[in-house]
Amino acid sequence: GHFFKAIDTMPEFPGGIPAMNDFLKKNLHYPSQALENQIEGTIFITFTIEENGKITSVSVMRGVDGGFDDEALRAIQSMPDWRPGYKNGKPVRVQINLPIKFQLF
């Protein structure tokens, strides 16, 4: 498939960034191993939003030890369908890179 760098409309989580942050807050569970060892970190996840808004090809670009990777992948895969990206009025597949930050409070 072709990935276009120049997209007219980027894909969007339903409700936009604030809704996505809320979703991640509710759905990401801090891995117990990481809690015990007081590990924090940012994981970079890459995935594709298909023409129909489905999320596919979810993988970790850069991970952190402590069980974060599996948790981040699980959360992304459980997301609702996105609004697809558009180019020239047609939906196109778009690759998204998303940092997910795990922080202890």
XYZ file of C-alpha atoms in Angstrom:
105
model
C 0.000 0.000 0.000
C 1.012 3.610 -0.467
C 1.422 5.988 2.389
C 0.922 9.611 1.460
C 2.937 12.223 3.251
C 0.624 14.978 2.043
C -2.821 14.206 3.372
C -5.658 16.710 3.248
C -7.318 15.489 6.428
C -5.462 13.414 9.007
C -7.261 10.485 10.613
C -8.805 11.303 13.953
C -9.869 9.401 17.020
C -13.650 9.969 17.463
C -13.899 13.141 19.542
C -10.336 14.196 18.798
C -7.192 14.254 20.920
C -8.927 14.980 24.271
C -11.199 11.955 23.785
C -8.211 9.810 22.865
C -6.302 10.910 25.956
C -9.346 10.080 28.094
C -9.648 6.695 26.438
C -5.983 5.903 27.091
C -6.220 7.082 30.700
C -9.135 4.721 31.307
C -7.736 1.781 29.356
C -4.029 1.785 30.162
C -3.158 -0.121 33.304
C 0.238 0.493 34.831
C 2.107 -2.829 34.630
C 2.653 -4.224 38.138
C 6.287 -5.050 37.385
C 6.923 -1.434 36.401
C 5.145 -0.147 39.515
C 7.231 -2.352 41.791
C 10.427 -1.184 40.116
C 9.274 2.436 39.808
C 9.879 2.460 36.046
C 8.485 5.246 33.888
C 8.810 5.655 30.177
C 7.452 6.675 26.817
C 6.682 4.043 24.215
C 6.323 4.810 20.543
C 3.591 2.824 18.830
C 2.992 2.792 15.100
C -0.238 1.673 13.457
C -2.246 2.112 10.291
C -5.700 3.639 9.994
C -7.369 1.961 7.017
C -9.777 3.635 4.582
C -12.663 2.336 6.702
C -11.187 3.706 9.953
C -10.071 0.307 11.265
C -6.780 0.102 13.153
C -4.298 -2.411 11.714
C -0.567 -3.227 11.817
C -0.073 -2.123 15.411
C 3.538 -2.456 16.530
C 6.069 -0.970 18.904
C 8.661 1.297 17.281
C 10.518 1.953 20.468
C 9.658 0.222 23.693
C 10.539 0.288 27.365
C 11.108 -2.657 29.694
C 8.621 -3.469 32.399
C 5.598 -4.778 30.507
C 4.648 -1.423 28.962
C 4.790 -2.627 25.369
C 2.071 -5.277 25.698
C -0.135 -2.906 27.633
C 0.226 -0.119 25.065
C -0.468 -2.512 22.174
C -3.521 -3.893 23.934
C -4.933 -0.411 24.565
C -4.431 0.725 20.953
C -6.017 -2.448 19.611
C -9.054 -1.878 21.827
C -9.691 1.627 20.436
C -12.890 2.336 18.531
C -12.620 2.913 14.769
C -11.108 6.248 13.823
C -12.314 8.740 11.245
C -10.099 7.936 8.270
C -7.688 10.329 6.614
C -8.667 11.880 3.284
C -6.746 12.896 0.224
C -8.498 14.511 -2.734
C -11.858 13.704 -1.154
C -11.133 9.971 -0.903
C -10.333 8.011 2.264
C -6.726 6.773 2.301
C -4.689 4.554 4.610
C -2.454 6.538 6.898
C 0.316 5.449 9.206
C 0.181 7.010 12.662
C 3.023 7.209 15.162
C 1.841 7.741 18.704
C 3.925 8.242 21.840
C 2.342 6.769 24.964
C 3.701 8.045 28.236
C 3.620 5.988 31.419
C 4.158 8.154 34.484
C 4.015 7.348 38.163
C 2.005 9.711 40.293
